[in-house]
Amino acid sequence: MSTTADLVIALKQELKAARLTYADLARAMGMAESSVKRMLAKGDMPLSRVDAICRALKLDFADLARRVADAQPLTVRLTLEQERAVVADRTLLLMAICVLSQWTLEQVVEAYRLTEAEGIRALVQLDRIGIIELRPGNRYRLKLSKTFRWRPHGPVMDYFREHAVLDYFGGGFDAAGEGLLLVHGSISSALAPAFFERLQRVAQDFAQQHLADQKLDEAALESYTLLLAMRRWELAAFTAMRR
């Protein structure tokens, strides 16, 4: 679907929300009602007409364009090429993880040894890759779905298996608010997906709490990493002992 067609659909929604008829719009634009109907039904018009309708609706064109962008389908999974681009640059990978946590550029620069220029350059790259839509003032809209996951055997997960897993599990997990649980059991294979859905809900709760707590003072916040996993697995040493 073209960008213009998307704008026309959004304009129709705005007309309905404002309770304006095609006749009302025709009068405001100095056009015949039949011409307005034909123009909107065709779904294709010059941007000058789109701008004229915005004026009739007392709607800023930039706001309309932003609403169209917000309505676009969100990405559930990146391609291999996109993930390779992310892990190819440590700064870019850092920024990708930060935008997934909805950090601002200011927060990233304050927390890490990055200049503002380096941060902006990384945001521009993430925009080109398709992870964010960069907006004025170095603000951005995340273009990834809430159900987004890195590819299970893709470049990003491979990077974390190689560089992060041993470091993560090397911790004591004995500080306040920390813990490591290892639970093994045999359950119905039909029930396993339901347990994993619960884990996903815990992850979503954690992510939502992160966003909600961003209004708190920095001194009240602490960085945590929640790692949830569930798979068919047995310690290799035990498997070797099976009959």
CSV table of C-alpha atoms in Angstrom, one decimal:
chain,number,residue,atom,x,y,z
A,1,MET,CA,0.0,0.0,0.0
A,2,SER,CA,1.3,3.4,-0.9
A,3,THR,CA,2.0,6.1,1.6
A,4,THR,CA,-0.6,8.4,0.0
A,5,ALA,CA,-3.2,5.6,0.3
A,6,ASP,CA,-2.3,5.2,4.0
A,7,LEU,CA,-2.8,9.0,4.5
A,8,VAL,CA,-6.2,8.8,2.8
A,9,ILE,CA,-7.3,6.0,5.1
A,10,ALA,CA,-6.2,8.0,8.1
A,11,LEU,CA,-8.0,11.1,6.8
A,12,LYS,CA,-11.2,9.2,6.5
A,13,GLN,CA,-10.8,8.1,10.1
A,14,GLU,CA,-10.2,11.7,11.2
A,15,LEU,CA,-13.3,12.8,9.3
A,16,LYS,CA,-15.4,10.2,11.1
A,17,ALA,CA,-13.9,11.1,14.5
A,18,ALA,CA,-14.7,14.8,13.8
A,19,ARG,CA,-18.2,13.8,12.7
A,20,LEU,CA,-17.7,15.7,9.4
A,21,THR,CA,-19.6,14.6,6.3
A,22,TYR,CA,-18.3,14.7,2.7
A,23,ALA,CA,-20.6,17.7,2.2
A,24,ASP,CA,-19.0,19.5,5.2
A,25,LEU,CA,-15.5,18.8,3.8
A,26,ALA,CA,-16.6,19.9,0.3
A,27,ARG,CA,-17.8,23.3,1.6
A,28,ALA,CA,-14.6,23.9,3.5
A,29,MET,CA,-12.5,23.1,0.5
A,30,GLY,CA,-14.6,24.9,-2.0
A,31,MET,CA,-15.3,21.8,-4.0
A,32,ALA,CA,-18.3,19.8,-5.2
A,33,GLU,CA,-19.3,17.0,-2.9
A,34,SER,CA,-19.2,14.5,-5.7
A,35,SER,CA,-15.6,15.5,-6.4
A,36,VAL,CA,-14.6,15.0,-2.8
A,37,LYS,CA,-16.3,11.6,-2.7
A,38,ARG,CA,-14.6,10.5,-5.9
A,39,MET,CA,-11.2,11.8,-4.6
A,40,LEU,CA,-11.5,9.9,-1.4
A,41,ALA,CA,-13.0,6.7,-2.9
A,42,LYS,CA,-10.1,6.6,-5.4
A,43,GLY,CA,-7.7,6.7,-2.5
A,44,ASP,CA,-5.1,8.6,-4.5
A,45,MET,CA,-4.5,12.3,-4.5
A,46,PRO,CA,-1.6,14.8,-4.5
A,47,LEU,CA,-0.2,15.8,-1.2
A,48,SER,CA,-1.5,19.4,-1.8
A,49,ARG,CA,-5.1,17.9,-1.5
A,50,VAL,CA,-4.1,16.0,1.7
A,51,ASP,CA,-2.7,19.2,3.1
A,52,ALA,CA,-6.0,21.0,2.2
A,53,ILE,CA,-8.1,18.4,4.0
A,54,CYS,CA,-5.8,18.7,7.0
A,55,ARG,CA,-6.5,22.4,7.1
A,56,ALA,CA,-10.2,21.8,6.9
A,57,LEU,CA,-9.9,19.3,9.8
A,58,LYS,CA,-7.6,21.8,11.7
A,59,LEU,CA,-5.1,18.9,11.8
A,60,ASP,CA,-1.3,19.3,11.5
A,61,PHE,CA,0.1,17.3,8.6
A,62,ALA,CA,3.0,16.1,10.8
A,63,ASP,CA,0.5,14.7,13.4
A,64,LEU,CA,-1.3,12.9,10.6
A,65,ALA,CA,1.9,11.4,9.2
A,66,ARG,CA,2.9,10.3,12.7
A,67,ARG,CA,-0.5,8.6,13.2
A,68,VAL,CA,0.0,6.8,9.9
A,69,ALA,CA,3.4,5.6,11.0
A,70,ASP,CA,2.1,4.4,14.4
A,71,ALA,CA,-0.5,2.4,12.6
A,72,GLN,CA,2.0,0.4,10.5
A,73,PRO,CA,2.4,-3.3,11.4
A,74,LEU,CA,5.2,-4.0,13.9
A,75,THR,CA,8.1,-6.4,13.3
A,76,VAL,CA,8.0,-9.7,15.1
A,77,ARG,CA,11.4,-10.9,13.9
A,78,LEU,CA,14.3,-9.4,12.1
A,79,THR,CA,16.0,-11.0,9.1
A,80,LEU,CA,19.4,-12.6,9.3
A,81,GLU,CA,20.9,-9.6,7.5
A,82,GLN,CA,19.4,-7.2,10.0
A,83,GLU,CA,20.7,-9.1,12.9
A,84,ARG,CA,24.1,-9.4,11.4
A,85,ALA,CA,24.2,-5.6,11.0
A,86,VAL,CA,23.3,-5.2,14.7
A,87,VAL,CA,26.1,-7.5,16.0
A,88,ALA,CA,28.7,-6.2,13.6
A,89,ASP,CA,29.2,-3.1,15.8
A,90,ARG,CA,29.3,-3.2,19.6
A,91,THR,CA,28.0,0.3,19.9
A,92,LEU,CA,25.1,-0.5,17.6
A,93,LEU,CA,24.3,-3.7,19.6
A,94,LEU,CA,24.4,-1.6,22.9
A,95,MET,CA,22.0,1.0,21.4
A,96,ALA,CA,19.7,-1.8,20.1
A,97,ILE,CA,19.4,-3.3,23.6
A,98,CYS,CA,18.8,0.2,25.0
A,99,VAL,CA,16.1,1.1,22.6
A,100,LEU,CA,14.4,-2.2,23.3
A,101,SER,CA,14.3,-0.9,27.0
A,102,GLN,CA,13.0,2.5,25.7
A,103,TRP,CA,16.0,4.4,26.9
A,104,THR,CA,16.4,7.9,25.7
A,105,LEU,CA,19.6,9.0,24.0
A,106,GLU,CA,20.4,11.1,27.1
A,107,GLN,CA,20.1,8.1,29.4
A,108,VAL,CA,22.4,6.0,27.1
A,109,VAL,CA,25.1,8.8,26.9
A,110,GLU,CA,24.9,9.3,30.7
A,111,ALA,CA,25.3,5.6,31.5
A,112,TYR,CA,27.9,4.6,28.9
A,113,ARG,CA,31.1,5.9,27.4
A,114,LEU,CA,29.5,7.2,24.2
A,115,THR,CA,29.4,10.7,22.8
A,116,GLU,CA,26.1,12.2,21.7
A,117,ALA,CA,27.4,12.1,18.1
A,118,GLU,CA,28.1,8.3,18.4
A,119,GLY,CA,24.7,7.7,20.0
A,120,ILE,CA,22.9,9.6,17.2
A,121,ARG,CA,24.9,7.7,14.6
A,122,ALA,CA,23.8,4.4,16.1
A,123,LEU,CA,20.2,5.6,16.2
A,124,VAL,CA,20.4,6.5,12.5
A,125,GLN,CA,21.7,3.0,11.7
A,126,LEU,CA,18.9,1.4,13.7
A,127,ASP,CA,16.5,3.5,11.7
A,128,ARG,CA,18.0,2.2,8.5
A,129,ILE,CA,17.9,-1.4,9.7
A,130,GLY,CA,14.2,-1.0,10.6
A,131,ILE,CA,14.3,-1.4,14.4
A,132,ILE,CA,13.2,2.2,15.1
A,133,GLU,CA,11.7,5.2,13.3
A,134,LEU,CA,13.9,8.1,14.2
A,135,ARG,CA,12.0,11.4,14.9
A,136,PRO,CA,13.0,15.0,15.5
A,137,GLY,CA,15.0,15.7,18.7
A,138,ASN,CA,16.6,12.3,18.6
A,139,ARG,CA,13.3,10.7,19.8
A,140,TYR,CA,12.2,7.4,18.2
A,141,ARG,CA,9.4,5.0,17.8
A,142,LEU,CA,10.2,1.4,18.3
A,143,LYS,CA,9.1,-0.6,15.3
A,144,LEU,CA,9.2,-4.0,17.0
A,145,SER,CA,6.2,-5.9,18.3
A,146,LYS,CA,5.7,-6.7,22.0
A,147,THR,CA,6.1,-10.3,21.0
A,148,PHE,CA,9.4,-9.6,19.2
A,149,ARG,CA,12.2,-12.2,19.8
A,150,TRP,CA,15.7,-12.5,18.4
A,151,ARG,CA,16.1,-15.4,16.1
A,152,PRO,CA,16.7,-18.5,18.2
A,153,HIS,CA,19.8,-19.5,16.2
A,154,GLY,CA,20.5,-16.1,14.7
A,155,PRO,CA,23.5,-13.8,15.0
A,156,VAL,CA,22.3,-11.9,18.1
A,157,MET,CA,21.5,-15.0,20.2
A,158,ASP,CA,24.8,-16.7,19.0
A,159,TYR,CA,26.7,-13.6,20.2
A,160,PHE,CA,25.1,-13.8,23.6
A,161,ARG,CA,25.7,-17.5,23.9
A,162,GLU,CA,29.4,-16.9,23.2
A,163,HIS,CA,29.9,-13.7,25.2
A,164,ALA,CA,27.3,-13.4,27.8
A,165,VAL,CA,25.9,-16.8,29.1
A,166,LEU,CA,28.9,-17.8,31.1
A,167,ASP,CA,29.4,-14.3,32.5
A,168,TYR,CA,25.7,-14.1,33.5
A,169,PHE,CA,25.6,-17.5,35.2
A,170,GLY,CA,29.0,-16.8,36.9
A,171,GLY,CA,27.2,-14.6,39.4
A,172,GLY,CA,26.3,-15.6,42.8
A,173,PHE,CA,22.6,-14.7,42.5
A,174,ASP,CA,22.6,-14.1,46.3
A,175,ALA,CA,22.0,-10.3,46.5
A,176,ALA,CA,18.6,-8.8,47.5
A,177,GLY,CA,16.1,-9.3,44.7
A,178,GLU,CA,18.3,-11.9,42.9
A,179,GLY,CA,17.8,-15.7,42.6
A,180,LEU,CA,18.6,-18.6,40.4
A,181,LEU,CA,16.0,-21.4,40.2
A,182,LEU,CA,16.7,-24.8,38.6
A,183,VAL,CA,13.6,-27.0,38.5
A,184,HIS,CA,13.6,-30.3,36.6
A,185,GLY,CA,10.5,-32.5,36.1
A,186,SER,CA,8.5,-34.6,33.7
A,187,ILE,CA,5.2,-33.1,32.6
A,188,SER,CA,2.6,-33.6,29.9
A,189,SER,CA,3.9,-32.4,26.6
A,190,ALA,CA,0.5,-30.9,26.0
A,191,LEU,CA,0.9,-28.6,29.1
A,192,ALA,CA,4.4,-27.5,28.3
A,193,PRO,CA,3.3,-24.6,26.0
A,194,ALA,CA,1.1,-23.2,28.8
A,195,PHE,CA,4.0,-23.1,31.2
A,196,PHE,CA,6.1,-21.2,28.6
A,197,GLU,CA,3.2,-18.7,28.1
A,198,ARG,CA,3.4,-18.0,31.8
A,199,LEU,CA,7.1,-17.3,31.5
A,200,GLN,CA,6.3,-14.9,28.6
A,201,ARG,CA,3.8,-13.1,30.8
A,202,VAL,CA,6.5,-12.7,33.5
A,203,ALA,CA,8.8,-11.2,30.9
A,204,GLN,CA,6.1,-8.8,29.7
A,205,ASP,CA,5.4,-7.8,33.3
A,206,PHE,CA,9.1,-7.1,33.9
A,207,ALA,CA,9.3,-5.0,30.7
A,208,GLN,CA,6.1,-3.0,31.6
A,209,GLN,CA,7.4,-2.3,35.1
A,210,HIS,CA,10.7,-1.0,33.6
A,211,LEU,CA,8.7,1.5,31.5
A,212,ALA,CA,6.5,2.5,34.4
A,213,ASP,CA,9.5,3.1,36.7
A,214,GLN,CA,11.3,5.4,34.3
A,215,LYS,CA,9.5,8.3,36.0
A,216,LEU,CA,11.4,7.6,39.3
A,217,ASP,CA,14.6,9.2,40.3
A,218,GLU,CA,17.7,7.6,38.9
A,219,ALA,CA,18.9,6.9,42.5
A,220,ALA,CA,15.9,4.6,43.0
A,221,LEU,CA,16.6,2.5,40.0
A,222,GLU,CA,18.8,-0.6,39.7
A,223,SER,CA,19.7,-2.5,36.5
A,224,TYR,CA,18.5,-6.1,36.4
A,225,THR,CA,18.5,-8.7,33.7
A,226,LEU,CA,15.7,-11.3,33.8
A,227,LEU,CA,16.6,-14.5,31.9
A,228,LEU,CA,13.8,-17.0,31.5
A,229,ALA,CA,14.2,-20.4,29.7
A,230,MET,CA,12.5,-23.7,29.3
A,231,ARG,CA,13.6,-26.6,27.0
A,232,ARG,CA,13.8,-30.3,26.8
A,233,TRP,CA,17.2,-31.0,28.3
A,234,GLU,CA,19.1,-33.3,30.6
A,235,LEU,CA,22.7,-32.9,31.9
A,236,ALA,CA,25.0,-34.7,29.5
A,237,ALA,CA,26.6,-36.6,32.3
A,238,PHE,CA,23.2,-38.0,33.2
A,239,THR,CA,22.3,-38.8,29.6
A,240,ALA,CA,25.4,-40.8,29.3
A,241,MET,CA,24.2,-43.0,32.3
A,242,ARG,CA,20.8,-43.8,30.8
A,243,ARG,CA,20.0,-47.4,29.8
